[in-house]
Amino acid sequence: MNRILSKALTGALLMVVAAACTDLGVEPRSTVTDVNVFRDQASYRAFIAKIYAGLAVSGQQGPHGQPDIEGIDEGFSQYLRLYWELQELPADAAVIAWGDVGLPEMNTQLWAVNNNFVGGMYYRVFYQVVLANEFLRQTTEAKLTERGHTSSALRAEITQYRAEARFLRALSYWHGLDFFGRIPLLTEADILGTLPPQRTPTEVYDFVVSELNAILADLPAAGPATYGRATAGAAQMLLAKLYLNAEVYTGTPNYTGALTAASAVIAGPYSLTPVYVNNFLADNHTSPEIIFPVTQDGLRTRTWGAMTFLIHASIGYNDGMSPGSYGVDGGWGGIRLKPEAYQLFGAGDTRSSYFYTPNHTVGVAALGEFRNGIAAPKFSNVTSTAAPGSHSQHVDTDFPMFRLADAYLMYAEAHLRGGGGNATTALDYVNALRVRAYGDSTGVIIAPQLTLDFILDERGRELLWEAHRRNDLIRYGRFTGSAYTWSWKGGTEAGGSTPDHLKLYPIPANELIGNPNLTQNQGY
Amino acid sequence: MRRLHYFMGALVALCCIAPHPLHAQQPTSTIRGRVTDNTTQQPISGATVTVGGRGVVTQADGRYTILGVPAGSDLLRARMIGYTLVSQPIMVAGGDTLVVDIALTGNAVTLSEVVVTGYGEERAGNITGAVTQVSAEEFNPGRVISAEQLIQSKIPGVHIVDNNEPGGGIAIRTRGAATVGAGNDPLYVIDGIPVGIARGAGGGLSAGRNPLNFLNPNDIETITVLRDGSSAAIYGANAASGVVIIQTKSGRNRPQFEYSGTSSASTVTRLPDMLDANQYRAAVMAYGDTTQQNQLLNANTNWFDLVNQTGFGQEHNFSVAGSGDRTTWRLSTGYLDQAGILRSTELQRLSLGLNLQHRMFDDRLLVRTSLRGSRVFDRFTPGGVLSNAAQMGPTQPAFDSTAPTGFYDWPGNRLTSADNPLAILALAKDRGTTYRSVGNLQAAYDLPFARGLQANINLAYDVTRMDRVTFTPSVLHSQTKTGNGGSDYRANQSEVNSTLETYLKYAVPFDVGPGRLDLTGGYSFSQSAGDYPWYLASGLTTDVLGGDGVAAATTVQNFRDIQESRLVSFFGRANYNVNDRYLASLSFRRDGSSRFGPTNQWGTFPALSLGWRLSEESFMDNVASLSDLKLRFGWGRTGNQAIPNYQQFAAYLLGDAQSQAQFGSEFVPTMRPSSYNPTIKWESTESVNLGVDFGFMNQRVSGSLDWYTKKTSDLIFRAPVPAGYTIGNYVWRNIGTMRNRGVELALSAQALSPSEGGLRWTADFTAARNSNEMLSIYPSAGTTTVLTGLVAGGVGTFIQVLQPGQPINSFYVYQHIRGSDGRPIYEDRTGLTNGQFNGTPDGTINEQDLYVDINGDNVINQDDRRPFHDPAPKWILGHSSYFTYGGLELNFTLRAYLGNYVYNNVASNLGTYAEVTRGSPYNLHASVLETDFTTPQYLSDYYVEEASFLRMDNITAAYSFDYRGQPVRAFATVQSAFTLTGYNGVDPTAGVNGLDNNIYPRSRTFTAGLGVRF
């Protein structure tokens, strides 16, 4: 009996061993993979939506969670927040009170090569680029055919999406070019896993311009149905930006191009909204003036960056400002005006109507003190009918990355810089803004007053805190050097001269280590 | 599959070549008998009995049988480590059976103790790795909730860090940290069951506290730690941080009931040093403005006094155990209820355990089962209680009868004002329940056709179900000030891990060359399946349901995550022993893990160790007092796979309903490709250990000294990648190398010998030094430093760094210039011209006024930080003393750390007058009285404090007596009796990473208990 049992036991044991296997095949179940994701045709839409959301939120969970980029606080890492900080803080427009590592230096142009906000922006730019490239790789004719996605409606939709992906890639490349100059240029032809080479600014510029011109016909038409998406108007606007700054980027000016592109925008279906501040409120998606927004929604598009940051950080908690009147739950006490920005505004200009002066000084004696510097809650989470937004922490207010007024001012500037066009038209455009600003003709200027200096100041008034200032000052040759100094430029309250290499931000030190193809910008 | 066939083929071949007992040409005899201990008369198992070239090992009952002894006279030898060799002449005639019983005289019997190792056991004296076993009588006494605490300070090189909360998470570092980015927990093997493999090496799922809380420490017989690579490598992929083997108690002798019960009371030892009401008022009057000053009231509230409590606890353990001829069994149940020293903290455990062993088929088959199940109910002190107790103004009252909640809150509902911690305690809920059962069925079968060959099978399961509910009502200040409304979070998660192991053991029944050979070889298959959904509703329409039901909500987030992993292993070991004098062990393991891409799934982990017992050599005979001297060498490679699943897959992650993009009037949920790394490969740790074991005077004084170095290569870390290289800027990748080096000393002495009824004193000492260094970060990794150590204060403030040439997690701070009085200076010294110091005060106090310009570029920015000390103790010293006198016992354990540093984050975050200029002023840390900071200086080295300490971990007094013939033991213990330290924060053992940020305070626990047997 025992013998039989023991043999049976031995046999069973060996069988168990033999039945066991070495199969390690385990695949994700609650996430989708590249194998199955495009079985659902809706995935294309979700993917292009992500590239847009890359500008608006910080990750796959709102307001935070599953961040897109790492190594920096997720709220800090948000694209628009970084973009805004890099355009406004080192210029004459804004100071931020907080002492977070790397942030105070942004107020003063004293950033370290390792500055984490500068690095964050660099990685945001390339995150968008890589997403767009991946989208383009996944939506080629060959791939669509291979998956049997041949319906003409879907093909038409994807043609638009592809153009939009290329627009978003061009937009980020423009930001990269503007901030960093010599950057790598990756397209959908570059497979992942290779270290990209560095390109000259001219090469990047040429690529972006050719991309934009190539997609103009494929982009969706402007209108309420495509609000939030890139249209031909947005592409023309971006072209105008590139051409206007062409001399900075490539050494060769192209003001004619700038004027032409700006004219194309102006010829589009856009018009000035009658009330200036309505461009910056919780219902600004209804403004006919906005050409390309970064959209926000208190319930459905949430982040700790973008407009949540811009609105909360503009409000103090200790100075009598009432957060409720801006539709939010509290102020973060962060950003306010540098005195030079405040002093641009004349009496009667309603574009400064939202400034909050009680308990604030005009001068900024201490960067860390919110009450030093005038508060400027330009953006607000209440609607044009004074109703609060849908949520008191996360806001409904969209960011007008491109709006018509900017096209007017670019037209006038391109004209003054020799780009052709018509002097009367230029003056009319500027006065259109002035009339709206003053509510009557008191602000109207006459032809001799329309100078380049006037345009720079007018841009400072009209486009205050809309993330244009550093770019404008560089084009005017005033961002660095001693031609124009402002409070805290170079690290002192009086302001001083700064070296020219600061016109470009440093390429993050880690990039230089990890990618031997790269060399640092001069001066760093 | 093919691989497996080869392997099994090899095993079978091994069995076949094993020669059967020698066939004699002429009639032979049989010798049998029993080997016993001369002093105790107890049988000795595992003794080697040889005649000529034939040898056998005695069974559990001490019996042996040698077959086929040729006729003639010969010498019968019986040998057992720790005993004097016995040689006895015998004379056998052909065909008869001789009975020879042998009594051995012990000279160092501790060497013959059985120590559990990976897939086997070994005599203490024959161990060639760095292995320490601690048994129940040496365990730390008092209120112990989790197994790890039992061996704190008992084993050199094993650094155990609890988080002070009852049942809270415990980290173990064996010989320093073995990794930076993957899991650092050792592998726990409970009764042969590797637990928590789903998460890498150790742990498992729980509702928030230590996953090992399911195990009742009272059921544990021994805990063995495999510290070095050579002993741990048989567990390959999970062994890089060492292996902790836990054996539970089983029955002995006649059936016996046992009861032990304790009651305890815990009190808080130290709290953050905040300003009192008068100091706070003075600070607000000096630095606040009228907005803040007008808010001050006239109360005198010590907020910490209101949130802490005396934590009472009780524990009852009941077991019944026994053994018979064939069956050994133990059934136990335990109940523990322990309140924390913060209000609302509680842990309740109900546990059940069964161990059963049965021998059958002429003792050829041993069947064992170990089953343990428990329900752990956790109540957590809701989040924010400690930080708000620190921040809340002491001039403000706790209660306000006019408020809707009855609790006082700062006026104005400001976003930045602190919340009343008492209101949080009263209204918010945070609780979890964990059901966990771990069990196995093991069979060991001595195969009938080959003597010495044993087949083993081990089928194990580990099932956990946990529920966690966090409820925050809408009326709480934290919710009203943000307008978020009430919120209800629940997670209902489950995990099933199962393991199948089969292995053959072959104790070669004859001498191979001059020594004995033991072989082990086998196969292991583990898999894990987990389902982790969670649900978060915020903006609840009503608080009435209190987290027990689902109320409609403004925002509902749902998430479900399914995780599966597998680990397949082949392992083998050969032990070779020449007369207990020359010892060698060779092991290998080949592991395949589902966590790596197809090209890198398999890793090989070999190990070799050698031992030379010098004390067995004849030239040592004249050193009479020497009872043991052994040199050990070990080399081994271990692996680490404690990284998240699926990193090699190109996955797409869906966005939630709050991260959508707007297309016209529509909102489109998003989807993004995730970063992935198809080439991610094993992290491997190679270690070398040199050791010496020594014993004098029959082991009255014994100990060991070890030197080791271990180098971890291909460190797996979520690390930056150059832009454009992959999707995203971080990915799991192999980025660098790290080294730990150190020495360990263990010394045990029976300082006063056990004369009859007299005073007996045993003293144990341990000392361990470890130094850690990050050796390199691969140049292609795109970084030379990785910031770690996120602290409170500012946003995204990282205070530590991984940098080649420095210990990992070194603090990364500015060097604060000190004044002549030693205080950090805080004055305006210089302004800037063109971004460079100009030496002229500019009216504001900035970084440039305070810190040393490390890189000499005449400006202070983040490039001027430098690595400055690190949190790991350089030396860990332990001392335990055990005194007995008659029925009286007195034990205590002392512990000291030298050279550990802690970042005092409460001081850095609240030690600045800027905090009173909040909308409603925060209370300040008392360090502000010394520093006068009016702006926060998070990155100042002033906050990095040396935290060396000496602590009396426990003192126990006990009295044992007989009551009506039954043994009774009454005892009392004080844990954390006192701590001597220069550190100013709450606790110098502030977590593994040395960040003291409103950590759970340490408690001093008084326990009294009674144990009876009948």
Tab-separated table of N, CA, C and O in Angstrom, chain A residues 156-222:
chain	number	residue	atom	x	y	z
A	156	ALA	N	-11.287	62.530	-43.136
A	156	ALA	CA	-11.349	63.992	-43.181
A	156	ALA	C	-11.048	64.567	-41.795
A	156	ALA	O	-10.308	65.552	-41.650
A	157	GLU	N	-11.614	63.912	-40.794
A	157	GLU	CA	-11.399	64.356	-39.420
A	157	GLU	C	-9.908	64.268	-39.080
A	157	GLU	O	-9.318	65.183	-38.506
A	158	ILE	N	-9.309	63.154	-39.475
A	158	ILE	CA	-7.899	62.939	-39.125
A	158	ILE	C	-6.987	63.901	-39.879
A	158	ILE	O	-5.969	64.351	-39.351
A	159	THR	N	-7.385	64.253	-41.106
A	159	THR	CA	-6.600	65.249	-41.830
A	159	THR	C	-6.544	66.554	-41.032
A	159	THR	O	-5.488	67.182	-40.902
A	160	GLN	N	-7.692	66.952	-40.481
A	160	GLN	CA	-7.710	68.149	-39.634
A	160	GLN	C	-6.838	67.962	-38.406
A	160	GLN	O	-6.030	68.820	-38.052
A	161	TYR	N	-7.009	66.811	-37.762
A	161	TYR	CA	-6.242	66.562	-36.536
A	161	TYR	C	-4.739	66.621	-36.795
A	161	TYR	O	-3.972	67.141	-35.993
A	162	ARG	N	-4.356	66.045	-37.927
A	162	ARG	CA	-2.917	66.047	-38.231
A	162	ARG	C	-2.405	67.475	-38.401
A	162	ARG	O	-1.324	67.823	-37.927
A	163	ALA	N	-3.217	68.295	-39.068
A	163	ALA	CA	-2.818	69.701	-39.235
A	163	ALA	C	-2.752	70.384	-37.864
A	163	ALA	O	-1.835	71.170	-37.584
A	164	GLU	N	-3.690	70.048	-36.987
A	164	GLU	CA	-3.696	70.661	-35.665
A	164	GLU	C	-2.480	70.219	-34.853
A	164	GLU	O	-1.881	71.006	-34.127
A	165	ALA	N	-2.140	68.931	-34.986
A	165	ALA	CA	-0.953	68.437	-34.270
A	165	ALA	C	0.287	69.184	-34.750
A	165	ALA	O	1.159	69.553	-33.959
A	166	ARG	N	0.334	69.433	-36.047
A	166	ARG	CA	1.497	70.156	-36.585
A	166	ARG	C	1.485	71.608	-36.120
A	166	ARG	O	2.539	72.188	-35.843
A	167	PHE	N	0.284	72.183	-35.993
A	167	PHE	CA	0.214	73.542	-35.457
A	167	PHE	C	0.734	73.573	-34.016
A	167	PHE	O	1.536	74.435	-33.642
A	168	LEU	N	0.265	72.631	-33.207
A	168	LEU	CA	0.658	72.637	-31.789
A	168	LEU	C	2.163	72.401	-31.654
A	168	LEU	O	2.816	72.965	-30.782
A	169	ARG	N	2.684	71.553	-32.527
A	169	ARG	CA	4.125	71.327	-32.524
A	169	ARG	C	4.856	72.615	-32.915
A	169	ARG	O	5.846	72.998	-32.282
A	170	ALA	N	4.326	73.304	-33.940
A	170	ALA	CA	4.952	74.554	-34.369
A	170	ALA	C	4.896	75.605	-33.263
A	170	ALA	O	5.859	76.344	-33.035
A	171	LEU	N	3.766	75.643	-32.564
A	171	LEU	CA	3.608	76.611	-31.476
A	171	LEU	C	4.676	76.382	-30.404
A	171	LEU	O	5.344	77.316	-29.945
A	172	SER	N	4.855	75.124	-30.029
A	172	SER	CA	5.847	74.841	-28.995
A	172	SER	C	7.266	75.050	-29.494
A	172	SER	O	8.133	75.492	-28.744
A	173	TYR	N	7.498	74.725	-30.765
A	173	TYR	CA	8.823	75.016	-31.318
A	173	TYR	C	9.090	76.518	-31.311
A	173	TYR	O	10.206	76.969	-31.073
A	174	TRP	N	8.057	77.303	-31.571
A	174	TRP	CA	8.237	78.754	-31.489
A	174	TRP	C	8.631	79.152	-30.063
A	174	TRP	O	9.558	79.938	-29.859
A	175	HIS	N	7.937	78.590	-29.082
A	175	HIS	CA	8.303	78.894	-27.697
A	175	HIS	C	9.742	78.461	-27.403
A	175	HIS	O	10.506	79.182	-26.761
A	176	GLY	N	10.086	77.283	-27.908
A	176	GLY	CA	11.452	76.785	-27.686
A	176	GLY	C	12.488	77.682	-28.349
A	176	GLY	O	13.528	78.006	-27.778
A	177	LEU	N	12.179	78.111	-29.566
A	177	LEU	CA	13.074	79.000	-30.310
A	177	LEU	C	13.219	80.338	-29.587
A	177	LEU	O	14.321	80.870	-29.433
A	178	ASP	N	12.101	80.847	-29.120
A	178	ASP	CA	12.105	82.143	-28.463
A	178	ASP	C	12.881	82.101	-27.140
A	178	ASP	O	13.622	83.019	-26.824
A	179	PHE	N	12.732	81.024	-26.401
A	179	PHE	CA	13.366	80.939	-25.083
A	179	PHE	C	14.804	80.443	-25.153
A	179	PHE	O	15.657	80.883	-24.405
A	180	PHE	N	15.048	79.461	-26.008
A	180	PHE	CA	16.325	78.745	-25.930
A	180	PHE	C	17.196	78.882	-27.179
A	180	PHE	O	18.348	78.497	-27.161
A	181	GLY	N	16.637	79.396	-28.275
A	181	GLY	CA	17.448	79.595	-29.469
A	181	GLY	C	17.772	78.300	-30.173
A	181	GLY	O	16.972	77.773	-30.933
A	182	ARG	N	18.929	77.764	-29.871
A	182	ARG	CA	19.400	76.567	-30.579
A	182	ARG	C	18.856	75.331	-29.877
A	182	ARG	O	19.336	74.954	-28.806
A	183	ILE	N	17.880	74.724	-30.459
A	183	ILE	CA	17.270	73.547	-29.844
A	183	ILE	C	17.270	72.405	-30.842
A	183	ILE	O	17.413	72.612	-32.039
A	184	PRO	N	17.111	71.180	-30.345
A	184	PRO	CA	16.968	70.060	-31.276
A	184	PRO	C	15.656	70.171	-32.042
A	184	PRO	O	14.692	70.766	-31.562
A	185	LEU	N	15.644	69.608	-33.234
A	185	LEU	CA	14.444	69.638	-34.061
A	185	LEU	C	14.060	68.199	-34.359
A	185	LEU	O	14.773	67.497	-35.066
A	186	LEU	N	12.964	67.775	-33.769
A	186	LEU	CA	12.515	66.396	-33.954
A	186	LEU	C	11.215	66.409	-34.716
A	186	LEU	O	10.317	67.175	-34.392
A	187	THR	N	11.112	65.564	-35.691
A	187	THR	CA	9.831	65.431	-36.384
A	187	THR	C	9.371	63.992	-36.261
A	187	THR	O	10.054	63.161	-35.660
A	188	GLU	N	8.219	63.714	-36.889
A	188	GLU	CA	7.694	62.352	-36.823
A	188	GLU	C	8.628	61.351	-37.493
A	188	GLU	O	8.524	60.153	-37.272
A	189	ALA	N	9.579	61.857	-38.280
A	189	ALA	CA	10.523	60.946	-38.935
A	189	ALA	C	11.598	60.455	-37.975
A	189	ALA	O	12.279	59.473	-38.247
A	190	ASP	N	11.751	61.158	-36.858
A	190	ASP	CA	12.775	60.748	-35.889
A	190	ASP	C	12.165	59.776	-34.897
A	190	ASP	O	11.280	60.144	-34.135
A	191	ILE	N	12.664	58.555	-34.896
A	191	ILE	CA	12.078	57.584	-33.972
A	191	ILE	C	12.592	57.847	-32.568
A	191	ILE	O	13.664	58.419	-32.365
A	192	LEU	N	11.816	57.406	-31.608
A	192	LEU	CA	12.214	57.582	-30.215
A	192	LEU	C	13.449	56.740	-29.925
A	192	LEU	O	13.714	55.756	-30.594
A	193	GLY	N	14.191	57.141	-28.912
A	193	GLY	CA	15.344	56.351	-28.508
A	193	GLY	C	16.628	56.806	-29.163
A	193	GLY	O	17.647	56.147	-29.040
A	194	THR	N	16.587	57.924	-29.876
A	194	THR	CA	17.838	58.474	-30.401
A	194	THR	C	18.026	59.856	-29.802
A	194	THR	O	17.061	60.522	-29.437
A	195	LEU	N	19.250	60.279	-29.698
A	195	LEU	CA	19.537	61.589	-29.138
A	195	LEU	C	19.570	62.600	-30.275
A	195	LEU	O	20.404	62.510	-31.166
A	196	PRO	N	18.649	63.538	-30.254
A	196	PRO	CA	18.536	64.454	-31.387
A	196	PRO	C	19.689	65.452	-31.439
A	196	PRO	O	20.205	65.871	-30.409
A	197	PRO	N	20.101	65.857	-32.640
A	197	PRO	CA	21.138	66.879	-32.779
A	197	PRO	C	20.557	68.276	-32.586
A	197	PRO	O	19.353	68.485	-32.702
A	198	GLN	N	21.449	69.203	-32.300
A	198	GLN	CA	21.046	70.591	-32.098
A	198	GLN	C	20.937	71.290	-33.463
A	198	GLN	O	21.688	70.987	-34.379
A	199	ARG	N	19.986	72.205	-33.564
A	199	ARG	CA	19.828	72.949	-34.820
A	199	ARG	C	20.046	74.432	-34.566
A	199	ARG	O	19.900	74.902	-33.431
A	200	THR	N	20.335	75.136	-35.657
A	200	THR	CA	20.476	76.583	-35.505
A	200	THR	C	19.091	77.201	-35.406
A	200	THR	O	18.102	76.622	-35.865
A	201	PRO	N	19.001	78.397	-34.823
A	201	PRO	CA	17.695	79.057	-34.742
A	201	PRO	C	17.067	79.210	-36.120
A	201	PRO	O	15.845	79.085	-36.266
A	202	THR	N	17.894	79.479	-37.135
A	202	THR	CA	17.337	79.656	-38.477
A	202	THR	C	16.668	78.379	-38.962
A	202	THR	O	15.587	78.410	-39.560
A	203	GLU	N	17.311	77.254	-38.687
A	203	GLU	CA	16.710	75.982	-39.117
A	203	GLU	C	15.375	75.750	-38.418
A	203	GLU	O	14.403	75.286	-39.038
A	204	VAL	N	15.324	76.051	-37.142
A	204	VAL	CA	14.075	75.861	-36.406
A	204	VAL	C	13.017	76.807	-36.971
A	204	VAL	O	11.871	76.415	-37.233
A	205	TYR	N	13.443	78.054	-37.180
A	205	TYR	CA	12.535	79.071	-37.710
A	205	TYR	C	11.978	78.630	-39.062
A	205	TYR	O	10.760	78.657	-39.292
A	206	ASP	N	12.859	78.207	-39.944
A	206	ASP	CA	12.425	77.808	-41.280
A	206	ASP	C	11.452	76.636	-41.205
A	206	ASP	O	10.456	76.581	-41.934
A	207	PHE	N	11.743	75.706	-40.324
A	207	PHE	CA	10.870	74.545	-40.199
A	207	PHE	C	9.476	74.971	-39.753
A	207	PHE	O	8.456	74.570	-40.327
A	208	VAL	N	9.424	75.813	-38.731
A	208	VAL	CA	8.124	76.218	-38.182
A	208	VAL	C	7.330	76.988	-39.246
A	208	VAL	O	6.137	76.743	-39.449
A	209	VAL	N	8.014	77.892	-39.934
A	209	VAL	CA	7.322	78.679	-40.962
A	209	VAL	C	6.782	77.769	-42.062
A	209	VAL	O	5.623	77.887	-42.478
A	210	SER	N	7.593	76.820	-42.496
A	210	SER	CA	7.136	75.960	-43.596
A	210	SER	C	5.996	75.061	-43.120
A	210	SER	O	5.047	74.805	-43.859
A	211	GLU	N	6.066	74.605	-41.898
A	211	GLU	CA	4.978	73.796	-41.367
A	211	GLU	C	3.670	74.589	-41.364
A	211	GLU	O	2.624	74.098	-41.784
A	212	LEU	N	3.740	75.807	-40.858
A	212	LEU	CA	2.513	76.596	-40.741
A	212	LEU	C	1.907	76.872	-42.108
A	212	LEU	O	0.698	76.775	-42.299
A	213	ASN	N	2.766	77.193	-43.065
A	213	ASN	CA	2.246	77.455	-44.398
A	213	ASN	C	1.649	76.191	-45.007
A	213	ASN	O	0.673	76.254	-45.754
A	214	ALA	N	2.209	75.039	-44.644
A	214	ALA	CA	1.725	73.796	-45.235
A	214	ALA	C	0.368	73.379	-44.689
A	214	ALA	O	-0.388	72.668	-45.365
A	215	ILE	N	0.031	73.798	-43.503
A	215	ILE	CA	-1.202	73.276	-42.896
A	215	ILE	C	-2.375	74.251	-42.987
A	215	ILE	O	-3.489	73.904	-42.581
A	216	LEU	N	-2.129	75.437	-43.474
A	216	LEU	CA	-3.182	76.460	-43.458
A	216	LEU	C	-4.513	75.948	-44.012
A	216	LEU	O	-5.577	76.188	-43.447
A	217	ALA	N	-4.424	75.199	-45.120
A	217	ALA	CA	-5.651	74.769	-45.777
A	217	ALA	C	-6.372	73.664	-45.028
A	217	ALA	O	-7.582	73.480	-45.188
A	218	ASP	N	-5.638	72.908	-44.234
A	218	ASP	CA	-6.241	71.744	-43.588
A	218	ASP	C	-6.841	72.038	-42.225
A	218	ASP	O	-7.542	71.209	-41.653
A	219	LEU	N	-6.513	73.191	-41.640
A	219	LEU	CA	-6.989	73.479	-40.282
A	219	LEU	C	-8.487	73.752	-40.287
A	219	LEU	O	-9.031	74.224	-41.285
A	220	PRO	N	-9.172	73.472	-39.209
A	220	PRO	CA	-10.614	73.709	-39.161
A	220	PRO	C	-10.930	75.205	-39.239
A	220	PRO	O	-10.100	76.044	-38.900
A	221	ALA	N	-12.123	75.496	-39.679
A	221	ALA	CA	-12.546	76.888	-39.804
A	221	ALA	C	-12.847	77.454	-38.427
A	221	ALA	O	-13.248	76.735	-37.519
A	222	ALA	N	-12.638	78.760	-38.304
A	222	ALA	CA	-12.916	79.411	-37.023
A	222	ALA	C	-14.415	79.470	-36.774
A	222	ALA	O	-15.205	79.516	-37.711
